[in-house]
Amino acid sequence: MAILPIIRMGHPVLRQLAEPVELPAKPEIRRLAVDMIETMVAAPGVGLAAPQIGQSLRMIVYQMPLARLQAQPDGDEPNAPMPPTVLINPVLRPLSDDQRYRPEGCLSIPGIRGEVPRYRHIAYSGYDLDGQEISGEAHDFHARVLQHEVDHLDGVLYLDRMVGMMSIGFLDAIPTEDDDEESEES
Ligand code: NI
């Protein structure tokens, strides 16, 4: 196990279309998944995509923090806590046109926040390391994290999704009542 360096905006790998992962995953990919989880937990973050550790592969890891189980002050539905999960070759599909703007941060753009519109309800599918299909539905924060991570696989950063720059700012300059927000980069 190893904590890997997270590459930051400006590195060309973050702008590449990542390659599908061959399944069942080879030992080096399994090691990479374990290292990605360790890196995400250490950051700390709620999600990490393989391009963020310099690997142009369609693999993401993510988790749902315990704080999201509580009623959200912004009116988003709570999300069940989820341990670190690997999703390979993921595909997302919106289940309604309903979108919300919420602050988002990225481990590859540290210390910055901006409001990004995302679909509230999505269906997701993909594979685990053994090549077994995984599918389900996600809402609000869970759906947002998945959309953020899958964007990384397509060379898209959340800044590209912002509709204007009015909400962008440094985390330590933005007034907030939510002390947990710092750990919600992905
Ligand atoms: Ni990110």
Coordinates of N, CA and C and ligand atoms in Angstrom, one line a residue:
M1 N 0.9 -1.2 0.0 CA 0.0 0.0 0.0 C 0.9 1.2 0.0
A2 N 0.4 2.3 -0.7 CA 1.1 3.5 -0.8 C 0.2 4.7 -1.0
I3 N 0.6 5.8 -0.4 CA -0.1 7.1 -0.7 C 0.6 7.7 -1.9
L4 N -0.2 7.9 -2.9 CA 0.4 8.4 -4.2 C 0.3 9.9 -4.3
P5 N 1.2 10.6 -5.0 CA 1.1 12.0 -5.2 C -0.1 12.3 -6.1
I6 N -0.9 13.3 -5.7 CA -2.1 13.7 -6.5 C -1.6 14.8 -7.4
I7 N -1.8 14.6 -8.7 CA -1.4 15.7 -9.7 C -2.4 16.8 -9.7
R8 N -1.9 18.0 -10.0 CA -2.8 19.2 -10.0 C -3.0 19.7 -11.4
M9 N -4.0 20.6 -11.4 CA -4.5 21.2 -12.7 C -3.3 21.8 -13.4
G10 N -3.2 21.5 -14.7 CA -2.0 22.0 -15.4 C -1.3 20.8 -16.0
H11 N -1.4 19.6 -15.3 CA -0.8 18.4 -15.7 C -1.6 17.9 -16.9
P12 N -1.0 17.6 -18.0 CA -1.8 17.2 -19.2 C -2.7 15.9 -19.0
V13 N -2.3 15.0 -18.2 CA -3.1 13.8 -18.0 C -4.5 14.1 -17.5
L14 N -4.7 15.2 -16.8 CA -6.0 15.6 -16.3 C -6.9 16.0 -17.5
R15 N -6.3 16.2 -18.6 CA -7.1 16.7 -19.8 C -7.3 15.6 -20.8
Q16 N -6.8 14.4 -20.5 CA -6.9 13.4 -21.5 C -8.2 12.5 -21.3
L17 N -8.6 11.9 -22.4 CA -9.7 10.9 -22.3 C -9.1 9.6 -21.9
A18 N -9.5 9.2 -20.7 CA -8.8 8.0 -20.1 C -9.3 6.7 -20.8
E19 N -8.4 5.7 -20.8 CA -8.6 4.4 -21.5 C -9.4 3.4 -20.6
P20 N -10.3 2.6 -21.2 CA -11.0 1.6 -20.4 C -10.0 0.6 -19.8
V21 N -10.4 0.1 -18.6 CA -9.6 -0.9 -17.9 C -10.0 -2.3 -18.3
E22 N -9.0 -3.1 -18.6 CA -9.3 -4.5 -19.0 C -9.7 -5.3 -17.8
L23 N -10.8 -6.1 -17.9 CA -11.3 -6.9 -16.8 C -11.3 -8.4 -17.1
P24 N -11.2 -9.3 -16.1 CA -10.9 -8.9 -14.7 C -9.6 -8.2 -14.5
A25 N -9.5 -7.3 -13.5 CA -8.3 -6.4 -13.4 C -7.0 -7.2 -13.1
K26 N -6.0 -6.8 -13.8 CA -4.6 -7.4 -13.5 C -4.1 -7.0 -12.2
P27 N -3.1 -7.7 -11.6 CA -2.6 -7.4 -10.3 C -2.2 -5.9 -10.2
E28 N -1.6 -5.4 -11.2 CA -1.1 -4.0 -11.0 C -2.3 -3.0 -10.9
I29 N -3.4 -3.3 -11.5 CA -4.6 -2.5 -11.4 C -5.2 -2.6 -10.0
R30 N -5.2 -3.8 -9.5 CA -5.7 -4.1 -8.1 C -4.9 -3.3 -7.1
R31 N -3.6 -3.3 -7.3 CA -2.7 -2.6 -6.4 C -3.0 -1.1 -6.5
L32 N -3.2 -0.6 -7.8 CA -3.5 0.8 -8.0 C -4.8 1.2 -7.3
A33 N -5.8 0.3 -7.3 CA -7.1 0.6 -6.7 C -6.9 0.7 -5.2
V34 N -6.1 -0.2 -4.6 CA -5.8 -0.1 -3.1 C -5.1 1.2 -2.8
D35 N -4.1 1.5 -3.6 CA -3.3 2.8 -3.4 C -4.2 4.0 -3.6
M36 N -5.1 3.9 -4.5 CA -6.0 5.1 -4.7 C -6.9 5.3 -3.5
I37 N -7.4 4.2 -3.0 CA -8.3 4.3 -1.8 C -7.5 4.9 -0.6
E38 N -6.3 4.4 -0.4 CA -5.4 4.9 0.7 C -5.1 6.4 0.5
T39 N -4.9 6.8 -0.8 CA -4.6 8.2 -1.1 C -5.8 9.0 -0.9
M40 N -7.0 8.6 -1.3 CA -8.2 9.3 -1.1 C -8.5 9.5 0.4
V41 N -8.3 8.5 1.2 CA -8.6 8.5 2.7 C -7.6 9.5 3.3
A42 N -6.4 9.4 2.9 CA -5.3 10.2 3.5 C -5.5 11.7 3.2
A43 N -6.1 12.0 2.0 CA -6.0 13.4 1.5 C -6.6 14.4 2.5
P44 N -7.7 14.4 3.2 CA -8.8 13.4 2.9 C -9.7 13.9 1.8
G45 N -10.3 12.9 1.2 CA -11.3 13.3 0.1 C -12.4 12.3 0.0
V46 N -13.4 12.6 -0.8 CA -14.6 11.7 -0.9 C -14.5 11.0 -2.2
G47 N -13.6 11.3 -3.1 CA -13.5 10.6 -4.4 C -12.1 10.9 -5.0
L48 N -11.7 10.0 -5.9 CA -10.4 10.1 -6.6 C -10.5 9.3 -7.9
A49 N -10.1 9.9 -9.0 CA -10.1 9.3 -10.3 C -8.7 9.0 -10.7
A50 N -8.5 7.8 -11.4 CA -7.1 7.4 -11.7 C -6.3 8.5 -12.4
P51 N -6.9 9.3 -13.3 CA -6.0 10.4 -13.9 C -5.4 11.3 -12.9
Q52 N -6.0 11.4 -11.7 CA -5.5 12.3 -10.6 C -4.2 11.8 -10.0
I53 N -4.0 10.5 -10.2 CA -2.7 10.0 -9.7 C -1.8 9.7 -10.9
G54 N -2.1 10.3 -12.1 CA -1.3 10.2 -13.3 C -1.5 9.0 -14.1
Q55 N -2.6 8.2 -13.9 CA -2.9 7.0 -14.7 C -4.1 7.3 -15.5
S56 N -4.0 7.3 -16.8 CA -5.1 7.6 -17.7 C -5.9 6.4 -17.9
L57 N -6.6 6.0 -16.9 CA -7.5 4.8 -16.9 C -8.9 5.1 -16.3
R58 N -9.9 4.4 -16.8 CA -11.3 4.7 -16.4 C -11.6 3.9 -15.1
M59 N -11.0 4.4 -14.0 CA -11.2 3.8 -12.7 C -11.4 4.9 -11.7
I60 N -12.4 4.8 -10.8 CA -12.6 5.8 -9.8 C -12.8 5.1 -8.4
V61 N -12.5 5.8 -7.3 CA -12.8 5.3 -6.0 C -13.6 6.5 -5.3
Y62 N -14.5 6.1 -4.4 CA -15.2 7.2 -3.7 C -15.8 6.6 -2.5
Q63 N -16.3 7.5 -1.6 CA -16.9 7.1 -0.4 C -17.9 8.1 0.0
M64 N -18.9 7.7 0.8 CA -19.9 8.7 1.4 C -19.6 8.9 2.8
P65 N -19.3 10.2 3.2 CA -18.9 10.5 4.6 C -20.2 10.4 5.5
L66 N -19.9 10.1 6.8 CA -21.0 9.9 7.8 C -21.8 11.2 7.9
A67 N -21.1 12.4 7.7 CA -21.8 13.7 7.9 C -23.0 13.8 6.9
R68 N -22.9 13.1 5.8 CA -24.0 13.2 4.8 C -25.3 12.4 5.2
L69 N -25.2 11.7 6.3 CA -26.4 10.9 6.8 C -27.3 11.8 7.4
Q70 N -26.8 13.0 7.9 CA -27.7 13.9 8.6 C -28.5 14.8 7.6
A71 N -29.6 15.3 8.1 CA -30.3 16.3 7.2 C -29.4 17.4 6.8
Q72 N -29.4 17.7 5.5 CA -28.5 18.7 4.9 C -29.1 20.1 5.0
P73 N -28.4 21.1 5.5 CA -28.9 22.4 5.7 C -29.3 23.0 4.3
D74 N -28.8 22.6 3.2 CA -29.1 23.1 1.9 C -30.3 22.5 1.3
G75 N -30.9 21.5 2.0 CA -32.1 20.8 1.5 C -31.9 19.6 0.7
D76 N -30.6 19.3 0.4 CA -30.3 18.0 -0.3 C -30.7 16.8 0.6
E77 N -31.1 15.7 -0.1 CA -31.5 14.5 0.7 C -30.2 13.9 1.3
P78 N -30.3 13.4 2.5 CA -29.2 12.7 3.1 C -28.7 11.5 2.2
N79 N -27.5 11.1 2.4 CA -26.9 9.9 1.8 C -26.4 8.9 2.8
A80 N -26.7 7.7 2.6 CA -26.1 6.6 3.5 C -24.6 6.6 3.4
P81 N -24.0 6.4 4.5 CA -22.5 6.3 4.5 C -22.1 5.1 3.6
M82 N -21.0 5.2 3.0 CA -20.5 4.1 2.1 C -19.0 4.0 2.3
P83 N -18.5 2.8 2.5 CA -17.1 2.6 2.6 C -16.4 2.9 1.2
P84 N -15.1 3.0 1.2 CA -14.4 3.2 -0.1 C -14.8 2.2 -1.1
T85 N -15.2 2.6 -2.3 CA -15.7 1.7 -3.3 C -15.0 2.0 -4.6
V86 N -14.7 0.9 -5.3 CA -14.0 1.0 -6.6 C -15.1 0.9 -7.7
L87 N -15.0 1.7 -8.7 CA -15.9 1.6 -9.9 C -15.1 1.7 -11.1
I88 N -15.2 0.7 -12.0 CA -14.3 0.7 -13.2 C -15.2 0.8 -14.4
N89 N -14.7 1.6 -15.4 CA -15.4 1.8 -16.7 C -16.8 2.3 -16.4
P90 N -17.0 3.3 -15.5 CA -18.3 3.7 -15.2 C -19.1 4.4 -16.3
V91 N -20.4 4.3 -16.3 CA -21.3 5.0 -17.2 C -22.4 5.6 -16.3
L92 N -22.7 6.8 -16.6 CA -23.8 7.5 -15.8 C -24.9 8.0 -16.8
R93 N -26.1 8.0 -16.2 CA -27.3 8.5 -17.0 C -28.2 9.3 -16.1
P94 N -28.5 10.5 -16.5 CA -29.5 11.3 -15.7 C -30.8 10.6 -15.7
L95 N -31.5 10.6 -14.5 CA -32.8 10.0 -14.4 C -33.9 11.1 -14.5
S96 N -33.5 12.4 -14.3 CA -34.4 13.5 -14.6 C -33.6 14.7 -15.0
D97 N -34.2 15.8 -15.4 CA -33.5 17.0 -15.8 C -33.1 17.8 -14.6
D98 N -33.6 17.5 -13.4 CA -33.5 18.3 -12.2 C -32.0 18.4 -11.9
Q99 N -31.5 19.7 -11.8 CA -30.1 20.0 -11.5 C -30.1 20.9 -10.3
R100 N -29.0 20.9 -9.5 CA -28.8 21.8 -8.4 C -27.4 22.4 -8.5
Y101 N -27.2 23.6 -8.1 CA -25.9 24.2 -7.9 C -25.4 23.9 -6.5
R102 N -24.3 23.4 -6.3 CA -23.7 23.2 -5.0 C -22.2 23.5 -5.0
P103 N -21.6 23.9 -3.9 CA -20.1 24.1 -4.0 C -19.4 22.8 -4.2
E104 N -18.3 22.8 -5.0 CA -17.6 21.6 -5.2 C -16.1 22.0 -5.1
G105 N -15.3 21.0 -4.7 CA -13.9 21.1 -4.6 C -13.2 19.9 -5.3
C106 N -11.9 20.1 -5.6 CA -11.2 19.0 -6.3 C -9.8 18.9 -5.7
L107 N -9.4 17.7 -5.4 CA -8.1 17.4 -4.9 C -7.0 17.9 -5.9
S108 N -7.3 18.0 -7.1 CA -6.3 18.5 -8.1 C -6.4 20.0 -8.3
I109 N -7.3 20.7 -7.6 CA -7.4 22.1 -7.6 C -7.5 22.5 -6.1
P110 N -6.5 22.3 -5.3 CA -6.7 22.3 -3.8 C -7.0 23.7 -3.3
G111 N -7.9 23.8 -2.3 CA -8.1 25.1 -1.6 C -9.1 26.0 -2.3
I112 N -9.7 25.5 -3.4 CA -10.7 26.4 -4.1 C -12.1 25.7 -4.1
R113 N -13.1 26.5 -4.1 CA -14.5 26.1 -4.2 C -15.2 26.8 -5.2
G114 N -16.2 26.2 -5.9 CA -17.0 26.9 -6.8 C -18.3 26.1 -7.0
E115 N -19.4 26.8 -7.3 CA -20.7 26.2 -7.4 C -20.9 25.6 -8.8
V116 N -21.3 24.4 -8.9 CA -21.4 23.6 -10.1 C -22.8 23.0 -10.2
P117 N -23.4 23.2 -11.4 CA -24.7 22.5 -11.6 C -24.5 21.0 -11.9
R118 N -25.2 20.1 -11.2 CA -25.1 18.7 -11.4 C -26.5 18.1 -11.4
Y119 N -26.7 17.0 -12.1 CA -28.0 16.2 -12.0 C -28.2 15.7 -10.6
R120 N -29.4 15.8 -10.1 CA -29.7 15.3 -8.7 C -29.9 13.8 -8.7
H121 N -30.4 13.2 -9.8 CA -30.7 11.8 -9.8 C -30.1 11.2 -11.0
I122 N -29.3 10.2 -10.8 CA -28.6 9.5 -11.9 C -28.7 8.0 -11.7
A123 N -28.6 7.3 -12.8 CA -28.3 5.8 -12.7 C -26.8 5.6 -13.1
Y124 N -26.2 4.7 -12.4 CA -24.8 4.4 -12.7 C -24.6 3.0 -12.9
S125 N -23.6 2.7 -13.7 CA -23.2 1.3 -13.9 C -21.7 1.2 -14.1
G126 N -21.1 0.0 -13.9 CA -19.7 -0.1 -14.1 C -19.4 -1.5 -13.6
Y127 N -18.1 -1.7 -13.2 CA -17.6 -3.0 -12.9 C -16.7 -3.0 -11.6
D128 N -16.7 -4.1 -10.9 CA -15.7 -4.2 -9.8 C -14.4 -4.8 -10.4
L129 N -13.4 -5.0 -9.6 CA -12.1 -5.5 -10.0 C -12.2 -6.9 -10.6
D130 N -13.2 -7.6 -10.2 CA -13.3 -9.0 -10.8 C -14.1 -9.0 -12.1
G131 N -14.6 -7.8 -12.5 CA -15.4 -7.8 -13.7 C -16.9 -8.0 -13.5
Q132 N -17.3 -8.1 -12.2 CA -18.7 -8.2 -11.9 C -19.4 -6.8 -12.1
E133 N -20.6 -6.8 -12.8 CA -21.2 -5.5 -13.0 C -21.8 -5.0 -11.7
I134 N -21.7 -3.7 -11.6 CA -22.2 -2.9 -10.4 C -23.2 -1.9 -11.1
S135 N -24.4 -1.8 -10.5 CA -25.3 -0.7 -11.0 C -26.2 -0.3 -9.9
G136 N -26.7 0.9 -10.0 CA -27.6 1.5 -9.0 C -28.0 2.9 -9.4
E137 N -28.7 3.5 -8.4 CA -29.1 4.9 -8.6 C -28.5 5.7 -7.5
A138 N -28.2 6.9 -7.8 CA -27.6 7.8 -6.8 C -28.3 9.2 -6.8
H139 N -28.4 9.8 -5.7 CA -29.0 11.1 -5.6 C -28.1 12.1 -4.9
D140 N -28.3 13.4 -5.2 CA -27.7 14.5 -4.5 C -26.2 14.3 -4.4
F141 N -25.6 14.3 -3.2 CA -24.2 14.3 -3.0 C -23.5 13.1 -3.7
H142 N -24.1 11.9 -3.5 CA -23.6 10.7 -4.1 C -23.6 10.9 -5.6
A143 N -24.7 11.4 -6.2 CA -24.7 11.6 -7.7 C -23.7 12.7 -8.1
R144 N -23.5 13.7 -7.3 CA -22.6 14.8 -7.6 C -21.1 14.2 -7.6
V145 N -20.8 13.4 -6.6 CA -19.4 12.9 -6.6 C -19.2 12.0 -7.8
L146 N -20.1 11.2 -8.1 CA -20.0 10.3 -9.3 C -19.8 11.2 -10.6
Q147 N -20.6 12.2 -10.7 CA -20.5 13.1 -11.9 C -19.1 13.8 -12.0
H148 N -18.6 14.2 -10.8 CA -17.3 14.9 -10.7 C -16.2 13.9 -11.1
E149 N -16.3 12.6 -10.6 CA -15.2 11.7 -10.9 C -15.2 11.2 -12.3
V150 N -16.4 10.9 -12.9 CA -16.5 10.5 -14.3 C -16.0 11.6 -15.2
D151 N -16.3 12.8 -14.8 CA -15.8 14.0 -15.6 C -14.2 13.9 -15.7
H152 N -13.6 13.5 -14.6 CA -12.1 13.4 -14.6 C -11.7 12.4 -15.7
L153 N -12.5 11.3 -15.9 CA -12.1 10.3 -16.9 C -12.2 10.8 -18.3
D154 N -13.0 11.9 -18.5 CA -13.2 12.5 -19.8 C -12.3 13.8 -19.9
G155 N -11.4 14.0 -19.0 CA -10.6 15.2 -19.1 C -11.3 16.5 -18.7
V156 N -12.4 16.4 -18.0 CA -13.2 17.6 -17.6 C -13.0 17.9 -16.2
L157 N -12.7 19.2 -15.8 CA -12.6 19.6 -14.4 C -13.9 20.4 -14.1
Y158 N -14.2 20.5 -12.8 CA -15.4 21.1 -12.4 C -15.5 22.6 -12.8
L159 N -14.3 23.2 -12.9 CA -14.3 24.6 -13.4 C -15.0 24.8 -14.7
D160 N -14.8 23.7 -15.6 CA -15.4 23.8 -16.9 C -16.9 23.7 -16.9
R161 N -17.5 23.2 -15.8 CA -18.9 23.1 -15.6 C -19.5 24.3 -15.0
M162 N -18.7 25.2 -14.4 CA -19.3 26.4 -13.8 C -19.9 27.3 -14.8
V163 N -21.1 27.9 -14.4 CA -21.8 28.7 -15.4 C -21.3 30.1 -15.3
G164 N -20.7 30.5 -14.2 CA -20.0 31.8 -14.1 C -19.0 31.7 -13.0
M165 N -18.2 32.7 -12.8 CA -17.1 32.6 -11.9 C -17.4 33.3 -10.5
M166 N -18.6 33.8 -10.4 CA -19.0 34.6 -9.2 C -18.8 33.9 -7.9
S167 N -19.1 32.5 -8.0 CA -19.0 31.8 -6.7 C -17.7 31.2 -6.4
I168 N -16.7 31.4 -7.3 CA -15.4 30.7 -7.0 C -14.6 31.5 -5.9
G169 N -13.9 30.7 -5.1 CA -13.1 31.4 -4.1 C -12.2 30.4 -3.4
F170 N -11.3 31.0 -2.6 CA -10.5 30.1 -1.7 C -11.3 29.7 -0.5
L171 N -11.1 28.4 -0.2 CA -11.9 27.8 0.9 C -11.7 28.6 2.2
D172 N -10.5 29.0 2.4 CA -10.3 29.7 3.7 C -10.7 31.2 3.7
A173 N -11.3 31.6 2.6 CA -11.8 33.0 2.5 C -13.3 33.0 2.4
I174 N -13.9 31.8 2.1 CA -15.4 31.7 2.0 C -16.0 31.5 3.3
P175 N -17.0 32.3 3.7 CA -17.7 32.1 5.0 C -18.4 30.8 4.9
T176 N -18.3 30.0 5.9 CA -19.0 28.7 5.9 C -19.3 28.3 7.4
E177 N -20.4 27.6 7.5 CA -20.8 27.0 8.9 C -20.4 25.6 8.9
D178 N -20.0 25.0 7.8 CA -19.8 23.6 7.7 C -18.3 23.2 7.8
D179 N -17.9 22.8 8.9 CA -16.5 22.5 9.1 C -16.0 21.2 8.4
D180 N -17.0 20.4 8.0 CA -16.6 19.2 7.3 C -16.3 19.4 5.8
E181 N -16.7 20.6 5.3 CA -16.6 20.8 3.9 C -15.2 20.6 3.3
E182 N -14.2 20.9 4.1 CA -12.8 20.8 3.6 C -12.5 19.4 3.2
S183 N -13.1 18.4 3.8 CA -12.8 17.0 3.5 C -13.6 16.5 2.3
E184 N -14.4 17.4 1.7 CA -15.3 17.0 0.6 C -14.7 17.3 -0.8
E185 N -13.4 17.3 -0.9 CA -12.8 17.4 -2.2 C -12.8 16.0 -2.9
S186 N -12.7 16.0 -4.2 CA -12.7 14.7 -4.9 C -12.0 14.8 -6.2
Ligands
NI1 NI -11.6 16.2 -8.7

